[in-house]
Amino acid sequence: MGYHYVVIGAGRQGVAAAYDLARHGEAERITLVDLNPHAAEAGAERLNRLLGRSVAEAKFGDASRPETLAPLLSEAAGMLSAASYRFNLGLARLAVETRTHMVD
């Protein structure tokens, strides 16, 4: 039985962190969230190709409006922020409100 992780930010840092979660964090599912849906989709496709299995999915999300991300966390074991530091306070508050583990 694996875990579901949500990674906020699908740039190089987010994709690299998601890869590590998939390889070493017993990930069953990883949701890559980005303001740019094309970046999220490209990141998910790259992860799935590198891992040789379908583990990553892409979602549109806006870290500047963390309340809109709450539904994505309902089944998540944890959230990793690979977004700009200026979003961390709002994301941390969201993690507390949704009782979700978070790392940035």
Coordinates of C-alpha atoms in Angstrom, one line a residue, residues 6-22 30-34 39-40 42-44 46-47 79-84 104:
V6 CA 0.6 16.4 -3.7
V7 CA 3.5 18.5 -5.1
I8 CA 2.8 22.2 -5.5
G9 CA 5.0 23.4 -8.4
A10 CA 5.9 21.4 -11.5
G11 CA 9.1 23.1 -12.4
R12 CA 12.5 21.4 -12.1
Q13 CA 12.5 21.3 -8.3
G14 CA 9.0 20.0 -8.1
V15 CA 9.5 17.2 -10.7
A16 CA 12.8 16.2 -9.0
A17 CA 11.2 16.1 -5.6
A18 CA 8.2 14.1 -7.0
Y19 CA 10.7 11.6 -8.6
D20 CA 12.4 11.1 -5.2
L21 CA 9.0 10.6 -3.5
A22 CA 8.1 8.0 -6.2
I30 CA 1.6 11.8 -7.0
T31 CA -0.4 14.9 -8.0
L32 CA 1.7 17.6 -9.6
V33 CA 0.0 21.0 -9.3
D34 CA 1.0 24.1 -11.2
A39 CA 4.0 22.4 -17.1
A40 CA 2.0 20.2 -14.8
A42 CA 4.8 17.8 -19.0
G43 CA 6.1 17.1 -15.5
A44 CA 3.6 14.2 -14.9
R46 CA 8.2 12.9 -17.6
L47 CA 7.8 11.3 -14.2
M79 CA 2.1 18.0 0.5
L80 CA 5.4 19.2 -0.8
S81 CA 5.8 22.9 -1.8
A82 CA 8.2 23.5 -4.7
A83 CA 6.6 26.9 -5.3
S84 CA 8.1 30.2 -4.6
D104 CA 8.9 23.0 1.6

